[in-house]
Amino acid sequence: MKTIIHRAKDRGFANHGWLQANHSFSFAGFFDAEKIQFGALRVLNDDVIAPNMGFGTHPHDNMEIITIPLKGVLKHRDSMHNHWQPVVPGEVQVMSAGTGVQHSEINGSSDEYLSLFQIWIIPNKRSLSPRYDQKRFEAGDRKNKLQVLVTSIEESHEGSLKIHQDAKISRIDLDEGKTVNYDLISENHGVYVMIINGEINVDGNSLITRDAMGVSKTDSFEIKSETDSSVLLIEVPMQ
């Protein structure tokens, strides 16, 4: 098994006043030659956005973009829709940029900060028609078991959102002392494990809130929770 550890304190950080941004991989003004991407995972941003603020209309193409609100309310509008669409904690949003899409993202609250993860995954097919979807996932369905949020559009898995890549995004909320086993799609895949909160142990490595660990060249690995913990797992092809 091959592992790489990214500590929370070593992420790129940008304070824009209205935006507090933490970058797991090179992004915007943050560059680290050792943190360009993890397989097909290109971006994992951990953003906190001030009330009524956000990102004005801007373009994307040929990227699978997944947004997971953790606190507050995100409002999204794009060139496929004329109206603002709220996305709240418990929901997940996917947007396949394909041939090109324009979109805006703002904090939909006038008094509460918005906290979210935004994930960019390199697609396995280019120049496709843009598409959008969002779905609610109940917290009780990830209590001490994996809850699959996103899978490949070519997969028959029911209940998950779909993207154009042989990837899988999951969440799990673990009670203290619980142990779970994670089985990879194939030996050509890797998993980027992000600790949303709590403390876990993987392969003898202790990871705390917002630490992350890349795991590859194995068919499975074990996660043990040292405290009540919430974990995000992003599995992607490594080649």
Tab-separated table of C-alpha atoms in Angstrom:
chain	number	residue	atom	x	y	z
A	1	MET	CA	0.000	0.000	0.000
A	2	LYS	CA	1.232	3.459	-0.920
A	3	THR	CA	0.227	6.406	1.251
A	4	ILE	CA	0.734	10.152	1.279
A	5	ILE	CA	-0.288	12.418	4.149
A	6	HIS	CA	-1.404	16.023	3.737
A	7	ARG	CA	-1.765	17.804	7.079
A	8	ALA	CA	-4.420	20.491	7.415
A	9	LYS	CA	-1.826	23.091	8.413
A	10	ASP	CA	0.163	22.481	5.223
A	11	ARG	CA	-2.666	23.278	2.821
A	12	GLY	CA	-2.581	26.402	0.722
A	13	PHE	CA	-4.497	29.248	2.346
A	14	ALA	CA	-5.857	32.505	0.964
A	15	ASN	CA	-7.648	35.198	2.964
A	16	HIS	CA	-9.679	37.361	0.596
A	17	GLY	CA	-11.704	38.961	3.380
A	18	TRP	CA	-15.051	37.676	2.129
A	19	LEU	CA	-13.490	34.256	1.351
A	20	GLN	CA	-11.292	32.055	3.518
A	21	ALA	CA	-9.980	29.368	1.163
A	22	ASN	CA	-7.959	26.245	1.963
A	23	HIS	CA	-6.494	24.373	-1.014
A	24	SER	CA	-5.468	20.710	-0.789
A	25	PHE	CA	-3.920	20.993	-4.272
A	26	SER	CA	-2.307	23.765	-6.298
A	27	PHE	CA	-4.972	26.325	-7.106
A	28	ALA	CA	-5.096	30.029	-7.979
A	29	GLY	CA	-2.203	31.707	-6.107
A	30	PHE	CA	-1.141	28.522	-4.297
A	31	PHE	CA	1.401	26.294	-6.051
A	32	ASP	CA	3.144	23.218	-4.676
A	33	ALA	CA	4.869	20.934	-7.182
A	34	GLU	CA	4.168	17.985	-4.865
A	35	LYS	CA	0.448	18.788	-4.723
A	36	ILE	CA	-0.751	19.179	-8.292
A	37	GLN	CA	-3.379	16.452	-8.130
A	38	PHE	CA	-4.139	12.973	-6.794
A	39	GLY	CA	-4.881	10.839	-9.820
A	40	ALA	CA	-7.966	12.315	-11.508
A	41	LEU	CA	-8.692	14.447	-8.419
A	42	ARG	CA	-7.528	17.932	-9.386
A	43	VAL	CA	-9.078	20.231	-6.750
A	44	LEU	CA	-10.336	19.924	-3.193
A	45	ASN	CA	-11.107	23.382	-1.832
A	46	ASP	CA	-12.381	23.970	1.710
A	47	ASP	CA	-14.060	27.391	1.545
A	48	VAL	CA	-15.757	29.687	4.041
A	49	ILE	CA	-17.746	32.498	2.386
A	50	ALA	CA	-19.093	35.609	4.111
A	51	PRO	CA	-22.831	36.463	4.090
A	52	ASN	CA	-24.168	37.795	0.770
A	53	MET	CA	-20.783	37.266	-0.904
A	54	GLY	CA	-19.600	34.768	-3.486
A	55	PHE	CA	-18.190	34.059	-6.930
A	56	GLY	CA	-19.552	36.081	-9.839
A	57	THR	CA	-20.311	34.547	-13.212
A	58	HIS	CA	-17.287	32.650	-14.528
A	59	PRO	CA	-16.642	29.837	-17.042
A	60	HIS	CA	-15.650	26.170	-16.755
A	61	ASP	CA	-15.164	23.451	-19.342
A	62	ASN	CA	-14.239	19.770	-19.365
A	63	MET	CA	-14.334	19.309	-15.602
A	64	GLU	CA	-16.597	17.407	-13.210
A	65	ILE	CA	-17.407	19.777	-10.329
A	66	ILE	CA	-18.913	18.483	-7.095
A	67	THR	CA	-19.975	20.799	-4.264
A	68	ILE	CA	-20.787	19.650	-0.726
A	69	PRO	CA	-22.180	22.371	1.599
A	70	LEU	CA	-21.327	21.783	5.257
A	71	LYS	CA	-22.982	24.823	6.850
A	72	GLY	CA	-25.207	27.624	5.594
A	73	VAL	CA	-26.903	27.880	2.211
A	74	LEU	CA	-25.278	27.973	-1.220
A	75	LYS	CA	-27.139	29.598	-4.109
A	76	HIS	CA	-26.156	28.513	-7.615
A	77	ARG	CA	-27.083	29.811	-11.062
A	78	ASP	CA	-25.676	28.708	-14.412
A	79	SER	CA	-26.158	29.041	-18.156
A	80	MET	CA	-28.369	25.933	-18.105
A	81	HIS	CA	-30.820	27.542	-15.627
A	82	ASN	CA	-32.183	31.076	-15.347
A	83	HIS	CA	-33.016	30.968	-11.639
A	84	TRP	CA	-30.999	30.686	-8.426
A	85	GLN	CA	-31.012	27.184	-6.950
A	86	PRO	CA	-30.359	26.677	-3.225
A	87	VAL	CA	-28.059	23.852	-2.110
A	88	VAL	CA	-28.009	23.177	1.637
A	89	PRO	CA	-26.123	20.859	4.031
A	90	GLY	CA	-27.223	17.299	3.418
A	91	GLU	CA	-27.372	17.938	-0.312
A	92	VAL	CA	-24.675	17.398	-2.932
A	93	GLN	CA	-24.416	19.208	-6.252
A	94	VAL	CA	-22.713	17.962	-9.431
A	95	MET	CA	-22.019	19.914	-12.604
A	96	SER	CA	-20.409	18.430	-15.695
A	97	ALA	CA	-18.927	21.461	-17.438
A	98	GLY	CA	-18.377	19.616	-20.723
A	99	THR	CA	-18.156	21.925	-23.737
A	100	GLY	CA	-18.524	24.943	-21.474
A	101	VAL	CA	-20.785	26.465	-18.851
A	102	GLN	CA	-21.026	29.796	-17.057
A	103	HIS	CA	-22.076	29.815	-13.422
A	104	SER	CA	-22.272	31.898	-10.252
A	105	GLU	CA	-22.104	30.757	-6.622
A	106	ILE	CA	-23.024	32.940	-3.652
A	107	ASN	CA	-23.759	32.687	0.049
A	108	GLY	CA	-27.547	32.779	0.127
A	109	SER	CA	-27.685	34.038	3.723
A	110	SER	CA	-27.467	37.635	4.912
A	111	ASP	CA	-26.173	36.709	8.376
A	112	GLU	CA	-24.583	33.234	8.323
A	113	TYR	CA	-21.247	32.123	6.895
A	114	LEU	CA	-21.266	29.410	4.233
A	115	SER	CA	-18.842	26.481	4.567
A	116	LEU	CA	-18.352	23.997	1.735
A	117	PHE	CA	-16.074	21.568	-0.040
A	118	GLN	CA	-15.664	21.938	-3.783
A	119	ILE	CA	-14.138	19.053	-5.702
A	120	TRP	CA	-12.908	19.030	-9.305
A	121	ILE	CA	-12.383	15.683	-11.019
A	122	ILE	CA	-10.847	15.396	-14.494
A	123	PRO	CA	-13.407	13.648	-16.752
A	124	ASN	CA	-12.728	10.548	-18.834
A	125	LYS	CA	-14.560	12.068	-21.823
A	126	ARG	CA	-14.208	15.574	-23.207
A	127	SER	CA	-16.495	17.988	-25.042
A	128	LEU	CA	-19.761	16.485	-23.809
A	129	SER	CA	-22.972	18.436	-23.254
A	130	PRO	CA	-23.013	20.211	-19.881
A	131	ARG	CA	-25.298	18.739	-17.220
A	132	TYR	CA	-26.399	19.564	-13.672
A	133	ASP	CA	-27.928	17.616	-10.803
A	134	GLN	CA	-28.318	17.765	-7.032
A	135	LYS	CA	-29.654	15.366	-4.415
A	136	ARG	CA	-30.297	15.149	-0.686
A	137	PHE	CA	-28.560	12.430	1.346
A	138	GLU	CA	-29.834	11.629	4.849
A	139	ALA	CA	-27.233	11.742	7.645
A	140	GLY	CA	-28.678	8.607	9.257
A	141	ASP	CA	-27.751	6.588	6.180
A	142	ARG	CA	-24.015	7.116	6.787
A	143	LYS	CA	-23.954	6.244	10.490
A	144	ASN	CA	-21.084	3.732	10.805
A	145	LYS	CA	-21.467	2.740	7.149
A	146	LEU	CA	-20.402	4.136	3.809
A	147	GLN	CA	-22.887	6.379	2.040
A	148	VAL	CA	-22.122	6.627	-1.676
A	149	LEU	CA	-22.764	10.126	-3.007
A	150	VAL	CA	-21.271	10.100	-6.510
A	151	THR	CA	-20.396	7.378	-9.031
A	152	SER	CA	-19.656	7.049	-12.741
A	153	ILE	CA	-22.479	7.814	-15.169
A	154	GLU	CA	-21.719	4.387	-16.633
A	155	GLU	CA	-22.339	2.688	-13.253
A	156	SER	CA	-25.681	1.087	-12.392
A	157	HIS	CA	-25.416	2.132	-8.730
A	158	GLU	CA	-28.804	3.475	-7.650
A	159	GLY	CA	-29.229	6.578	-5.546
A	160	SER	CA	-25.927	8.295	-6.359
A	161	LEU	CA	-25.271	11.362	-8.447
A	162	LYS	CA	-23.370	10.726	-11.669
A	163	ILE	CA	-20.205	12.132	-13.260
A	164	HIS	CA	-18.122	11.351	-16.347
A	165	GLN	CA	-15.320	9.482	-14.582
A	166	ASP	CA	-14.809	6.043	-13.043
A	167	ALA	CA	-14.809	7.588	-9.590
A	168	LYS	CA	-16.702	7.248	-6.317
A	169	ILE	CA	-17.302	9.803	-3.573
A	170	SER	CA	-18.552	8.604	-0.193
A	171	ARG	CA	-19.126	9.873	3.343
A	172	ILE	CA	-19.217	8.063	6.661
A	173	ASP	CA	-19.917	9.177	10.229
A	174	LEU	CA	-18.156	6.914	12.714
A	175	ASP	CA	-18.717	6.433	16.420
A	176	GLU	CA	-15.634	6.373	18.615
A	177	GLY	CA	-13.887	3.004	18.450
A	178	LYS	CA	-15.593	1.861	15.241
A	179	THR	CA	-13.578	0.147	12.492
A	180	VAL	CA	-14.621	-0.102	8.839
A	181	ASN	CA	-12.989	-1.632	5.799
A	182	TYR	CA	-12.886	0.222	2.477
A	183	ASP	CA	-12.669	-1.835	-0.741
A	184	LEU	CA	-11.348	-0.045	-3.826
A	185	ILE	CA	-12.914	-0.289	-7.285
A	186	SER	CA	-9.632	-1.639	-8.685
A	187	GLU	CA	-5.903	-1.699	-7.996
A	188	ASN	CA	-5.573	1.171	-10.483
A	189	HIS	CA	-7.603	3.443	-8.214
A	190	GLY	CA	-6.639	5.477	-5.184
A	191	VAL	CA	-8.656	7.065	-2.384
A	192	TYR	CA	-8.171	10.549	-0.984
A	193	VAL	CA	-9.403	10.427	2.609
A	194	MET	CA	-10.386	13.820	4.087
A	195	ILE	CA	-11.286	14.037	7.775
A	196	ILE	CA	-14.189	16.474	8.020
A	197	ASN	CA	-13.955	16.361	11.799
A	198	GLY	CA	-12.727	14.028	14.520
A	199	GLU	CA	-9.724	11.706	14.594
A	200	ILE	CA	-9.132	8.452	12.718
A	201	ASN	CA	-6.293	6.015	12.165
A	202	VAL	CA	-5.351	4.576	8.771
A	203	ASP	CA	-2.408	2.198	8.404
A	204	GLY	CA	-0.964	3.347	11.736
A	205	ASN	CA	-1.282	7.037	10.841
A	206	SER	CA	-3.327	9.322	13.068
A	207	LEU	CA	-5.339	11.936	11.179
A	208	ILE	CA	-7.311	14.775	12.756
A	209	THR	CA	-9.823	17.360	11.508
A	210	ARG	CA	-9.045	18.481	7.929
A	211	ASP	CA	-5.974	16.242	7.637
A	212	ALA	CA	-6.027	14.084	4.512
A	213	MET	CA	-4.362	10.902	3.305
A	214	GLY	CA	-3.998	9.448	-0.176
A	215	VAL	CA	-4.130	5.646	-0.321
A	216	SER	CA	-3.237	3.676	-3.461
A	217	LYS	CA	-1.686	0.421	-4.720
A	218	THR	CA	-3.960	-1.707	-2.557
A	219	ASP	CA	-7.345	-3.399	-2.894
A	220	SER	CA	-8.558	-2.380	0.579
A	221	PHE	CA	-7.663	-0.548	3.767
A	222	GLU	CA	-9.018	-0.121	7.288
A	223	ILE	CA	-10.267	3.020	8.999
A	224	LYS	CA	-10.493	3.137	12.785
A	225	SER	CA	-12.151	6.057	14.560
A	226	GLU	CA	-10.353	7.325	17.664
A	227	THR	CA	-13.220	9.758	18.402
A	228	ASP	CA	-16.630	10.381	16.857
A	229	SER	CA	-15.581	11.305	13.317
A	230	SER	CA	-16.918	12.324	9.925
A	231	VAL	CA	-14.928	11.317	6.841
A	232	LEU	CA	-15.099	12.124	3.109
A	233	LEU	CA	-13.596	9.575	0.697
A	234	ILE	CA	-12.829	10.434	-2.929
A	235	GLU	CA	-11.841	7.430	-5.056
A	236	VAL	CA	-10.394	8.137	-8.509
A	237	PRO	CA	-8.321	6.428	-11.217
A	238	MET	CA	-4.615	7.060	-10.610
A	239	GLN	CA	-3.618	6.930	-14.283
